[in-house]
Short mmCIF file of C-alpha atoms in Angstrom, two decimals:
data_model
loop_
_atom_site.label_atom_id
_atom_site.label_comp_id
_atom_site.label_asym_id
_atom_site.label_seq_id
_atom_site.Cartn_x
_atom_site.Cartn_y
_atom_site.Cartn_z
CA UNK N 1 80.49 140.38 214.35
CA UNK N 2 83.68 139.49 212.43
CA UNK N 3 85.53 142.82 212.70
CA UNK N 4 89.26 142.36 213.31
CA UNK N 5 89.07 138.59 212.78
CA UNK N 6 91.01 136.56 210.25
CA UNK N 7 89.17 134.23 207.86
CA UNK N 8 90.18 131.34 210.12
CA UNK N 9 89.06 133.07 213.32
CA UNK N 10 85.68 133.87 211.73
CA UNK N 11 85.15 130.20 210.83
CA UNK N 12 86.34 129.08 214.28
CA UNK N 13 83.77 131.42 215.84
CA UNK N 14 81.04 129.98 213.61
CA UNK N 15 82.16 126.45 214.49
CA UNK N 16 81.33 127.06 218.16
CA UNK N 17 77.90 128.42 217.27
CA UNK N 18 77.02 125.69 214.76
CA UNK N 19 78.90 122.78 216.30
CA UNK N 20 76.15 120.26 215.54
CA UNK N 21 75.57 121.33 211.95
CA UNK N 22 76.96 120.14 208.64
CA UNK N 23 79.81 122.35 207.38
CA UNK N 24 80.86 120.59 204.16
CA UNK N 25 79.21 118.01 201.90
CA UNK N 26 81.34 116.35 199.23
CA UNK N 27 80.15 113.54 196.96
CA UNK N 28 78.31 111.75 199.78
CA UNK N 29 80.77 112.60 202.56
CA UNK N 30 79.49 114.80 205.40
CA UNK N 31 81.86 116.90 207.51
CA UNK N 32 80.48 118.72 210.54
CA UNK N 33 81.99 121.95 211.88
CA UNK N 34 84.16 120.46 214.70
CA UNK N 35 85.70 117.87 212.36
CA UNK N 36 86.31 120.48 209.66
CA UNK N 37 88.05 122.82 212.11
CA UNK N 38 90.12 119.94 213.47
CA UNK N 39 91.33 119.18 209.93
CA UNK N 40 92.24 122.83 209.43
CA UNK N 41 94.21 122.88 212.71
CA UNK N 42 96.05 119.68 211.76
CA UNK N 43 97.00 121.16 208.37
CA UNK N 44 98.17 124.38 210.07
CA UNK N 45 100.44 122.21 212.25
CA UNK N 46 101.81 120.50 209.11
CA UNK N 47 102.38 123.80 207.33
CA UNK N 48 104.22 125.23 210.32
CA UNK N 49 106.22 122.28 211.58
CA UNK N 50 106.66 119.98 208.56
CA UNK N 51 106.88 122.43 205.66
CA UNK N 52 108.24 125.48 207.49
CA UNK N 53 105.66 128.06 206.39
CA UNK N 54 105.81 131.29 208.37
CA UNK N 55 103.73 134.44 208.62
CA UNK N 56 103.59 136.39 205.32
CA UNK N 57 104.98 133.48 203.28
CA UNK N 58 103.02 132.97 200.03
CA UNK N 59 101.45 129.55 199.43
CA UNK N 60 99.87 128.76 196.06
CA UNK N 61 96.68 126.69 195.91
CA UNK N 62 95.46 125.59 192.47
CA UNK N 63 92.80 122.97 193.09
CA UNK N 64 89.20 122.06 192.25
CA UNK N 65 86.38 122.27 194.81
CA UNK N 66 87.39 119.48 197.17
CA UNK N 67 87.60 119.51 201.00
CA UNK N 68 91.40 119.78 200.93
CA UNK N 69 91.06 123.12 199.11
CA UNK N 70 89.01 124.65 201.92
CA UNK N 71 91.20 123.06 204.59
CA UNK N 72 94.33 124.52 203.00
CA UNK N 73 92.88 128.02 202.58
CA UNK N 74 91.92 128.32 206.24
CA UNK N 75 95.07 126.61 207.53
CA UNK N 76 97.29 128.98 205.53
CA UNK N 77 95.24 131.89 206.82
CA UNK N 78 95.41 130.70 210.42
CA UNK N 79 99.19 131.00 210.58
CA UNK N 80 99.22 134.42 208.88
CA UNK N 81 100.57 133.22 205.54
CA UNK N 82 99.16 134.47 202.22
CA UNK N 83 97.04 132.12 200.10
CA UNK N 84 97.66 132.53 196.38
CA UNK N 85 94.54 131.18 194.62
CA UNK N 86 95.12 130.10 191.02
CA UNK N 87 92.98 128.40 188.40
CA UNK N 88 93.42 124.61 188.82
CA UNK N 89 93.88 124.06 185.07
CA UNK N 90 96.67 126.64 184.70
CA UNK N 91 99.54 125.18 182.61
CA UNK N 92 102.94 124.53 184.17
CA UNK N 93 104.69 127.49 182.53
CA UNK N 94 102.11 129.92 183.91
CA UNK N 95 102.16 128.29 187.37
CA UNK N 96 105.94 128.65 187.48
CA UNK N 97 105.72 132.27 186.31
CA UNK N 98 103.12 133.13 188.99
CA UNK N 99 105.23 131.44 191.66
CA UNK N 100 108.27 133.54 190.69
CA UNK N 101 106.29 136.80 190.43
CA UNK N 102 104.58 136.37 193.82
CA UNK N 103 107.62 134.84 195.57
CA UNK N 104 105.57 131.73 196.33
CA UNK N 105 107.29 129.35 198.75
CA UNK N 106 105.32 126.15 198.00
CA UNK N 107 102.36 125.14 195.84
CA UNK N 108 99.50 122.68 196.37
CA UNK N 109 98.27 121.12 193.12
CA UNK N 110 95.88 118.28 192.41
CA UNK N 111 97.10 115.04 190.88
CA UNK N 112 95.38 115.31 187.49
CA UNK N 113 97.03 118.68 186.87
CA UNK N 114 100.48 117.35 187.73
CA UNK N 115 99.83 114.28 185.56
CA UNK N 116 99.42 116.41 182.44
CA UNK N 117 102.97 117.79 182.69
CA UNK N 118 104.58 115.53 185.27
CA UNK N 119 108.11 115.66 183.88
CA UNK N 120 108.09 119.47 183.84
CA UNK N 121 106.84 119.61 187.43
CA UNK N 122 109.84 117.52 188.46
CA UNK N 123 111.92 120.68 188.00
CA UNK N 124 110.18 122.19 191.05
CA UNK N 125 109.08 118.97 192.79
CA UNK N 126 110.62 120.16 196.07
CA UNK N 127 108.08 123.01 196.11
CA UNK N 128 105.04 120.93 195.07
CA UNK N 129 102.55 119.13 197.32
CA UNK N 130 99.95 116.97 195.63
CA UNK N 131 96.31 116.41 196.60
CA UNK N 132 93.91 113.86 195.16
CA UNK N 133 90.29 114.43 194.24
CA UNK N 134 89.35 110.99 195.55
CA UNK N 135 90.88 111.18 199.04
CA UNK N 136 87.62 112.36 200.61
CA UNK N 137 85.31 110.18 198.53
CA UNK N 138 83.29 107.36 200.17
CA UNK N 139 84.72 103.91 199.43
CA UNK N 140 82.34 102.88 196.62
CA UNK N 141 82.52 106.31 194.95
CA UNK N 142 86.31 106.19 195.18
CA UNK N 143 86.34 102.80 193.41
CA UNK N 144 84.06 104.14 190.66
CA UNK N 145 86.25 107.21 190.28
CA UNK N 146 89.36 105.09 189.71
CA UNK N 147 87.47 102.91 187.23
CA UNK N 148 86.53 105.86 185.03
CA UNK N 149 89.65 107.99 185.50
CA UNK N 150 91.26 109.25 182.32
CA UNK N 151 93.20 106.32 180.79
CA UNK N 152 96.34 108.34 180.15
CA UNK N 153 96.49 109.45 183.78
CA UNK N 154 95.78 105.93 185.01
CA UNK N 155 98.67 104.59 182.95
CA UNK N 156 101.00 107.25 184.32
CA UNK N 157 99.89 106.55 187.86
CA UNK N 158 100.24 102.81 187.28
CA UNK N 159 103.83 103.40 186.27
CA UNK N 160 104.43 104.96 189.68
CA UNK N 161 102.23 102.51 191.63
CA UNK N 162 99.48 104.89 192.67
CA UNK N 163 101.44 108.11 193.09
CA UNK N 164 104.08 110.07 191.22
CA UNK N 165 107.58 109.34 192.45
CA UNK N 166 109.48 112.33 193.75
CA UNK N 167 106.37 114.28 194.81
CA UNK N 168 104.99 114.66 198.32
CA UNK N 169 101.30 113.83 198.71
CA UNK N 170 99.22 115.74 201.23
CA UNK N 171 97.58 112.52 202.43
CA UNK N 172 101.00 111.28 203.58
CA UNK N 173 101.76 114.36 205.71
CA UNK N 174 101.14 113.93 209.44
CA UNK N 175 100.81 116.66 212.07
CA UNK N 176 103.48 116.85 214.77
CA UNK N 177 101.13 117.64 217.65
CA UNK N 178 103.03 120.87 218.36
CA UNK N 179 100.16 123.01 217.12
CA UNK N 180 100.47 126.28 215.23
CA UNK N 181 100.13 130.03 215.84
CA UNK N 182 96.85 131.84 215.21
CA UNK N 183 97.41 135.25 213.60
CA UNK N 184 94.54 137.74 213.85
CA UNK N 185 93.28 139.57 210.80
CA UNK N 186 94.12 143.20 210.15
CA UNK N 187 92.32 145.49 207.73
CA UNK N 188 95.30 146.32 205.54
CA UNK N 189 97.23 143.05 205.84
CA UNK N 190 97.25 141.00 202.63
CA UNK N 191 95.84 137.52 203.18
CA UNK N 192 94.61 136.42 199.71
CA UNK N 193 96.01 136.87 196.19
CA UNK N 194 93.62 136.58 193.25
CA UNK N 195 94.45 136.96 189.58
CA UNK N 196 92.24 139.05 187.33
CA UNK N 197 92.16 141.48 184.43
CA UNK N 198 92.29 144.61 186.63
CA UNK N 199 90.25 147.71 185.88
CA UNK N 200 92.10 148.14 182.57
CA UNK N 201 91.86 144.58 181.24
CA UNK N 202 95.57 143.80 181.74
CA UNK N 203 96.33 140.75 183.91
CA UNK N 204 97.08 141.75 187.50
CA UNK N 205 97.50 140.09 190.88
CA UNK N 206 95.01 141.56 193.34
CA UNK N 207 95.80 141.71 197.06
CA UNK N 208 92.86 141.31 199.46
CA UNK N 209 92.56 141.37 203.23
CA UNK N 210 90.53 139.26 205.67
CA UNK N 211 88.32 142.31 206.21
CA UNK N 212 87.32 142.33 202.52
CA UNK N 213 85.70 138.89 202.77
CA UNK N 214 84.30 139.30 206.28
CA UNK N 215 82.61 142.59 205.35
CA UNK N 216 80.41 140.74 202.84
CA UNK N 217 79.74 137.93 205.31
CA UNK N 218 78.26 140.58 207.61
CA UNK N 219 75.72 141.26 204.84
CA UNK N 220 74.78 137.65 204.15
CA UNK N 221 71.17 138.09 205.28
CA UNK N 222 70.87 141.11 202.99
CA UNK N 223 72.30 139.17 200.03
CA UNK N 224 70.50 135.87 200.62
CA UNK N 225 67.20 137.51 201.62
CA UNK N 226 67.03 135.46 204.84
CA UNK N 227 68.13 136.09 208.42
CA UNK N 228 70.77 133.80 209.94
CA UNK N 229 68.30 131.64 211.86
CA UNK N 230 66.44 130.84 208.62
CA UNK N 231 69.66 130.16 206.70
CA UNK N 232 71.29 127.62 209.03
CA UNK N 233 70.79 123.97 208.08
CA UNK N 234 70.37 125.01 204.46
CA UNK N 235 73.08 124.45 201.83
CA UNK N 236 74.92 126.50 199.19
CA UNK N 237 75.92 124.86 195.91
CA UNK N 238 79.67 125.43 195.53
CA UNK N 239 80.53 124.72 191.92
CA UNK N 240 82.23 128.03 191.09
CA UNK N 241 85.99 127.67 191.67
CA UNK N 242 87.84 129.04 194.70
CA UNK N 243 90.25 131.08 192.54
CA UNK N 244 87.24 133.25 191.57
CA UNK N 245 86.37 135.86 194.20
CA UNK N 246 82.65 135.25 193.73
CA UNK N 247 83.22 131.49 194.06
CA UNK N 248 85.26 131.56 197.26
CA UNK N 249 83.51 134.40 199.07
CA UNK N 250 79.88 133.66 198.15
CA UNK N 251 79.84 129.86 197.93
CA UNK N 252 82.44 128.89 200.55
CA UNK N 253 83.36 131.56 203.12
CA UNK N 254 79.94 133.14 203.67
CA UNK N 255 78.06 129.81 204.04
CA UNK N 256 80.59 128.57 206.59
CA UNK N 257 80.07 131.67 208.72
CA UNK N 258 76.26 131.40 208.78
CA UNK N 259 75.67 127.67 209.30
CA UNK N 260 74.79 126.87 205.68
CA UNK N 261 76.62 123.78 204.41
CA UNK N 262 79.07 124.14 201.54
CA UNK N 263 78.04 121.58 198.87
CA UNK N 264 81.27 121.01 196.93
CA UNK N 265 81.26 119.86 193.30
CA UNK N 266 84.80 119.55 191.85
CA UNK N 267 83.77 119.63 188.18
CA UNK N 268 80.52 121.13 186.94
CA UNK N 269 77.93 119.05 185.11
CA UNK N 270 74.15 119.19 185.30
CA UNK N 271 74.24 115.51 186.28
CA UNK N 272 76.42 116.27 189.34
CA UNK N 273 74.20 119.18 190.35
CA UNK N 274 71.08 116.99 190.16
CA UNK N 275 72.82 114.26 192.16
CA UNK N 276 73.86 116.74 194.85
CA UNK N 277 70.33 118.17 195.03
CA UNK N 278 69.02 114.66 195.76
CA UNK N 279 71.45 114.07 198.63
CA UNK N 280 72.21 117.49 200.15
CA UNK N 281 70.05 120.38 201.46
CA UNK N 282 70.67 122.83 198.59
CA UNK N 283 68.67 126.04 198.92
CA UNK N 284 71.05 128.54 197.29
CA UNK N 285 72.61 128.49 193.81
CA UNK N 286 75.48 130.67 192.60
CA UNK N 287 76.28 130.06 188.93
CA UNK N 288 77.45 131.71 185.73
CA UNK N 289 74.94 132.09 182.85
CA UNK N 290 76.34 129.16 180.84
CA UNK N 291 75.78 126.81 183.81
CA UNK N 292 72.23 128.06 184.30
CA UNK N 293 71.47 127.62 180.61
CA UNK N 294 72.89 124.09 180.72
CA UNK N 295 70.78 123.19 183.77
CA UNK N 296 67.63 124.43 182.06
CA UNK N 297 68.31 122.12 179.10
CA UNK N 298 68.54 119.07 181.38
CA UNK N 299 65.17 117.41 181.81
CA UNK N 300 66.31 115.78 185.06
CA UNK N 301 66.88 119.22 186.53
CA UNK N 302 63.61 120.61 185.18
CA UNK N 303 61.66 117.76 186.77
CA UNK N 304 63.76 117.35 189.95
CA UNK N 305 61.65 116.84 193.08
CA UNK N 306 63.99 119.02 195.16
CA UNK N 307 63.47 122.16 193.07
CA UNK N 308 60.86 123.12 195.64
CA UNK N 309 63.70 123.47 198.21
CA UNK N 310 65.46 126.21 196.24
CA UNK N 311 65.09 129.63 197.78
CA UNK N 312 67.23 131.97 195.70
CA UNK N 313 69.73 131.78 192.82
CA UNK N 314 72.42 134.22 191.72
CA UNK N 315 74.01 134.62 188.32
CA UNK N 316 77.34 136.42 187.94
CA UNK N 317 80.49 136.56 185.86
CA UNK N 318 78.74 137.53 182.63
CA UNK N 319 75.56 138.92 181.11
CA UNK N 320 72.42 136.91 181.86
CA UNK N 321 70.10 136.94 178.87
CA UNK N 322 66.41 137.73 179.56
CA UNK N 323 65.36 134.39 178.01
CA UNK N 324 67.48 132.35 180.47
CA UNK N 325 66.35 134.48 183.42
CA UNK N 326 62.67 134.22 182.49
CA UNK N 327 62.86 130.47 181.74
CA UNK N 328 64.39 129.78 185.16
CA UNK N 329 61.87 131.94 187.03
CA UNK N 330 58.96 130.34 185.17
CA UNK N 331 60.30 126.85 185.99
CA UNK N 332 60.42 127.81 189.67
CA UNK N 333 56.81 129.04 189.58
CA UNK N 334 55.69 125.77 188.01
CA UNK N 335 57.36 123.92 190.90
CA UNK N 336 55.52 125.94 193.54
CA UNK N 337 58.54 127.83 194.81
CA UNK N 338 59.14 131.57 195.02
CA UNK N 339 62.79 131.10 194.03
CA UNK N 340 64.11 133.62 191.50
CA UNK N 341 67.46 134.16 189.85
CA UNK N 342 68.96 137.55 190.61
CA UNK N 343 71.78 139.45 188.93
CA UNK N 344 74.33 141.53 190.75
CA UNK N 345 77.63 143.22 190.08
CA UNK N 346 81.09 142.75 191.45
CA UNK N 347 84.74 142.73 190.51
CA UNK N 348 87.77 141.17 192.11
CA UNK N 349 89.12 144.53 193.28
CA UNK N 350 85.96 144.92 195.41
CA UNK N 351 85.48 141.27 196.13
CA UNK N 352 82.45 139.37 194.82
CA UNK N 353 79.26 141.42 195.33
CA UNK N 354 78.74 145.18 195.39
CA UNK N 355 75.17 145.58 194.16
CA UNK N 356 72.42 143.01 193.83
CA UNK N 357 68.75 142.53 193.12
CA UNK N 358 66.72 140.97 195.93
CA UNK N 359 63.07 140.13 196.59
CA UNK N 360 62.60 143.46 198.38
CA UNK N 361 64.66 145.57 195.95
CA UNK N 362 64.29 144.41 192.37
CA UNK N 363 64.40 146.22 189.06
CA UNK N 364 64.18 144.15 185.87
CA UNK N 365 67.26 144.61 183.66
CA UNK N 366 69.38 146.18 186.39
CA UNK N 367 72.34 144.84 188.38
CA UNK N 368 70.58 145.87 191.58
CA UNK N 369 71.13 148.45 194.26
CA UNK N 370 74.34 148.82 196.30
CA UNK N 371 74.63 146.76 199.48
CA UNK N 372 74.52 148.70 202.74
CA UNK N 373 77.84 150.40 203.43
CA UNK N 374 78.72 150.54 199.71
CA UNK N 375 78.51 153.68 197.58
CA UNK N 376 78.27 153.88 193.77
CA UNK N 377 78.73 156.86 191.49
CA UNK N 378 78.80 157.32 187.72
CA UNK N 379 81.49 159.67 186.37
CA UNK N 380 82.53 161.19 183.05
CA UNK N 381 85.97 161.02 181.40
CA UNK N 382 87.26 163.69 183.79
CA UNK N 383 85.99 161.99 186.94
CA UNK N 384 83.04 164.35 187.41
CA UNK N 385 79.90 162.81 188.87
CA UNK N 386 77.11 162.53 186.30
CA UNK N 387 73.37 163.08 186.83
CA UNK N 388 71.14 160.01 187.12
CA UNK N 389 70.39 158.42 183.76
CA UNK N 390 73.62 159.46 182.01
CA UNK N 391 76.16 156.85 180.92
CA UNK N 392 79.62 156.96 182.47
CA UNK N 393 82.20 154.87 184.32
CA UNK N 394 80.96 152.90 187.33
CA UNK N 395 82.91 153.78 190.51
CA UNK N 396 82.58 152.02 193.86
CA UNK N 397 83.53 152.90 197.43
CA UNK N 398 83.45 149.85 199.71
CA UNK N 399 85.19 148.47 202.83
CA UNK N 400 85.66 145.27 200.77
CA UNK N 401 88.11 147.09 198.50
CA UNK N 402 91.44 145.50 197.61
CA UNK N 403 94.58 146.55 199.47
CA UNK N 404 96.55 147.02 196.22
CA UNK N 405 97.72 145.43 193.00
CA UNK N 406 100.69 143.20 193.76
CA UNK N 407 103.98 145.03 193.24
CA UNK N 408 102.29 147.72 191.13
CA UNK N 409 101.91 151.04 192.93
CA UNK N 410 101.28 153.05 189.75
CA UNK N 411 98.26 151.03 188.61
CA UNK N 412 96.92 150.91 192.17
CA UNK N 413 96.85 154.72 192.26
CA UNK N 414 95.18 154.78 188.85
CA UNK N 415 92.45 152.34 189.94
CA UNK N 416 91.72 153.91 193.36
CA UNK N 417 90.98 157.64 193.58
CA UNK N 418 89.42 159.40 196.57
CA UNK N 419 88.52 156.01 198.04
CA UNK N 420 86.59 154.91 194.92
CA UNK N 421 87.56 152.05 192.64
CA UNK N 422 87.28 153.07 188.99
CA UNK N 423 85.96 149.83 187.53
CA UNK N 424 86.53 150.36 183.82
CA UNK N 425 82.87 149.44 183.21
CA UNK N 426 80.19 151.74 181.83
CA UNK N 427 76.71 152.09 183.26
CA UNK N 428 73.94 154.34 184.54
CA UNK N 429 72.09 154.89 187.80
CA UNK N 430 68.37 155.64 188.05
CA UNK N 431 66.62 157.91 190.56
CA UNK N 432 65.99 154.96 192.92
CA UNK N 433 69.65 153.98 193.07
CA UNK N 434 69.48 150.93 190.77
CA UNK N 435 72.56 150.41 188.60
CA UNK N 436 72.44 149.39 184.93
CA UNK N 437 75.50 147.84 183.30
CA UNK N 438 76.01 148.97 179.69
CA UNK N 439 79.41 147.80 178.45
CA UNK N 440 83.05 147.33 179.35
CA UNK N 441 85.75 149.91 178.80
CA UNK N 442 88.39 147.32 179.65
CA UNK N 443 89.25 144.48 177.30
CA UNK N 444 88.00 141.32 178.95
CA UNK N 445 86.28 138.42 177.19
CA UNK N 446 84.11 136.31 179.48
CA UNK N 447 84.37 132.68 178.30
CA UNK N 448 81.90 130.60 180.31
CA UNK N 449 82.20 133.24 183.02
CA UNK N 450 86.02 133.06 183.13
CA UNK N 451 87.86 136.30 182.38
CA UNK N 452 90.13 136.01 179.34
CA UNK N 453 92.46 138.88 178.53
CA UNK N 454 93.10 139.66 174.83
CA UNK N 455 96.33 141.51 175.66
CA UNK N 456 97.75 138.36 177.26
CA UNK N 457 96.96 136.28 174.14
CA UNK N 458 98.37 138.96 171.83
CA UNK N 459 101.59 139.36 173.83
CA UNK N 460 102.18 135.61 173.75
CA UNK N 461 101.42 135.07 170.04
CA UNK N 462 103.43 138.15 169.00
CA UNK N 463 106.60 136.41 170.22
CA UNK N 464 106.14 133.48 167.84
CA UNK N 465 108.70 133.76 164.98
CA UNK N 466 106.97 134.94 161.80
CA UNK N 467 104.09 136.73 163.54
CA UNK N 468 104.12 140.42 162.61
CA UNK N 469 100.96 141.44 164.44
CA UNK N 470 97.77 140.04 165.93
CA UNK N 471 94.51 141.02 167.59
CA UNK N 472 92.10 138.96 169.71
CA UNK N 473 88.38 139.75 169.80
CA UNK N 474 85.18 138.20 171.14
CA UNK N 475 82.82 135.99 169.14
CA UNK N 476 79.61 134.22 170.20
CA UNK N 477 79.72 130.55 171.14
CA UNK N 478 76.71 128.26 171.57
CA UNK N 479 78.27 126.34 174.49
CA UNK N 480 80.48 128.89 176.26
CA UNK N 481 78.48 132.06 175.42
CA UNK N 482 81.67 133.75 174.17
CA UNK N 483 84.95 132.57 172.64
CA UNK N 484 88.15 134.07 171.22
CA UNK N 485 88.87 134.84 167.57
CA UNK N 486 92.44 135.76 166.66
CA UNK N 487 93.49 137.80 163.61
CA UNK N 488 97.14 137.28 162.66
CA UNK N 489 99.55 139.00 160.27
CA UNK N 490 102.37 136.57 159.54
CA UNK N 491 105.21 135.77 157.18
CA UNK N 492 104.54 132.13 156.47
CA UNK N 493 104.85 129.46 153.82
CA UNK N 494 102.66 126.94 155.61
CA UNK N 495 99.43 128.44 156.93
CA UNK N 496 98.35 125.22 158.63
CA UNK N 497 101.75 124.85 160.27
CA UNK N 498 101.60 128.40 161.64
CA UNK N 499 98.05 127.81 162.91
CA UNK N 500 99.16 124.67 164.74
CA UNK N 501 102.18 126.48 166.20
CA UNK N 502 99.92 129.25 167.54
CA UNK N 503 97.50 126.74 169.08
CA UNK N 504 100.32 124.67 170.60
CA UNK N 505 101.88 127.79 172.14
CA UNK N 506 98.53 128.92 173.55
CA UNK N 507 97.82 125.48 175.03
CA UNK N 508 101.25 125.52 176.63
CA UNK N 509 101.01 128.92 178.31
CA UNK N 510 97.32 129.89 178.63
CA UNK N 511 94.27 128.52 180.40
CA UNK N 512 92.05 126.53 178.06
CA UNK N 513 89.36 129.25 177.85
CA UNK N 514 91.91 131.63 176.31
CA UNK N 515 92.81 129.29 173.42
CA UNK N 516 91.42 130.85 170.20
CA UNK N 517 88.44 129.06 168.70
CA UNK N 518 89.07 130.71 165.33
CA UNK N 519 92.35 131.95 163.77
CA UNK N 520 92.28 134.06 160.63
CA UNK N 521 95.36 135.21 158.71
CA UNK N 522 95.15 138.70 157.23
CA UNK N 523 97.44 141.07 155.33
CA UNK N 524 96.82 144.03 157.65
CA UNK N 525 94.84 145.18 160.66
CA UNK N 526 93.01 148.50 161.22
CA UNK N 527 95.02 151.12 163.12
CA UNK N 528 94.12 154.06 165.37
CA UNK N 529 95.48 157.58 164.72
CA UNK N 530 98.28 156.74 167.15
CA UNK N 531 99.27 153.70 165.07
CA UNK N 532 97.96 151.07 167.51
CA UNK N 533 95.85 148.13 166.35
CA UNK N 534 92.21 149.27 166.44
CA UNK N 535 90.53 146.35 168.20
CA UNK N 536 87.25 148.30 168.53
CA UNK N 537 86.86 148.62 164.75
CA UNK N 538 87.78 144.96 164.29
CA UNK N 539 85.19 143.93 166.90
CA UNK N 540 82.52 146.16 165.32
CA UNK N 541 83.18 144.71 161.85
CA UNK N 542 82.98 141.17 163.21
CA UNK N 543 79.72 141.91 165.07
CA UNK N 544 78.18 143.38 161.92
CA UNK N 545 79.32 140.44 159.82
CA UNK N 546 77.66 138.03 162.26
CA UNK N 547 74.62 140.29 162.58
#
């Protein structure tokens, strides 16, 4: 159905089919398919004729879930440029580094992010275009938003009379009327850049094609357990961010192609989810375990009249505990709905979903069976396929596979062998084809579902004067499920001063989830036989200490 089409062309095709249906719902504002596509076409005109973006240029988008985010993604894709999706709360130094690494031509950031480091962003103001969360809000909601906006940001904005001087705001850009080219999708052409921990746990930029996303859209009825006619007019909660493959593909792109409205929430809270459920036709939830746990603690959610409209929920990004899963399913039964929460498995290199539990194919404790057209195998250290039931590395062959790691041919060859992606995760397969995740070989800490890379923290902190060595490990956290603990060897006279310097450096260069919750100074760290810091022993000792 979508073979050979770009992301934009696929949405344009859906727009003709679902022209009378709601495409996007945002904080009370409803955008139907024709209006949404018109906005995309206008932005494509602006990109081409006002900003000078051409085919294969890289455009960075680091924004929350607002209509402008979706409009930009599809407009960039329409003209054959590459959309570089980055976490909206990424600090300036990291944004600048990503822009240099990926040869990004311009970046679209939202106002609150710019406000935090406005003077630094002036250095690259000619490459920055600013969006505002409130531009698509209804009038009363917009007034309320301004009333409760962070005081520091309001003061900064007041200084510049409603916008930051020297920056171009997207709302002020007007199309020329000249139109823009429409570039068709090709299987091996890079259209989207995502940033992840790779199959080894080291930060990488992952290159994906239009075909990667459209392949999964072809399997939407298989994933959502409904055929397309039953899905249209329903809605998908879109609270997972666009920079996350699961968030963009599952909660934005797929719904738009099947006539299910995208219900955008820019910042997660159980209150916002409950409010959206009251106003919009939400039937599908895609969340991370910490969000699901938070919803279950909210009495307004547990007693919400619209729970009966939920059809299926999906949890990804991290391990879903049996207690959360069972509590959610029991709540659904009490509300006379057959809705269940299902676990699946995916990684950015094989975008979003590779295996999943469904109503028809379900095995408690598993991460489901492979989707049609996807093949799994479990291999030993030498790459030999293991018999069912034996633990080994999970390998996946899928048409949704990445094109490559950006500017890294060596690691691409290491990750992809004989058409299979070697995931760096350990698991087993049973005789019925269900996959069971056991543990990670790669070093990734999932903090509220966001991948945090210990090597990135360690590399940064090691460059602080006085630090002789460090190691980051995972610890439990009541709110985020996991957090970071950092062990540091340092020459210091002022322990508190060194601690503050480490935290300040991390806040400056890392996303907030990577900032250590605990920092402990030690005289030495365990070493492997090769003289490297033995993070496995350190993690094991910490786990035993915490029981």
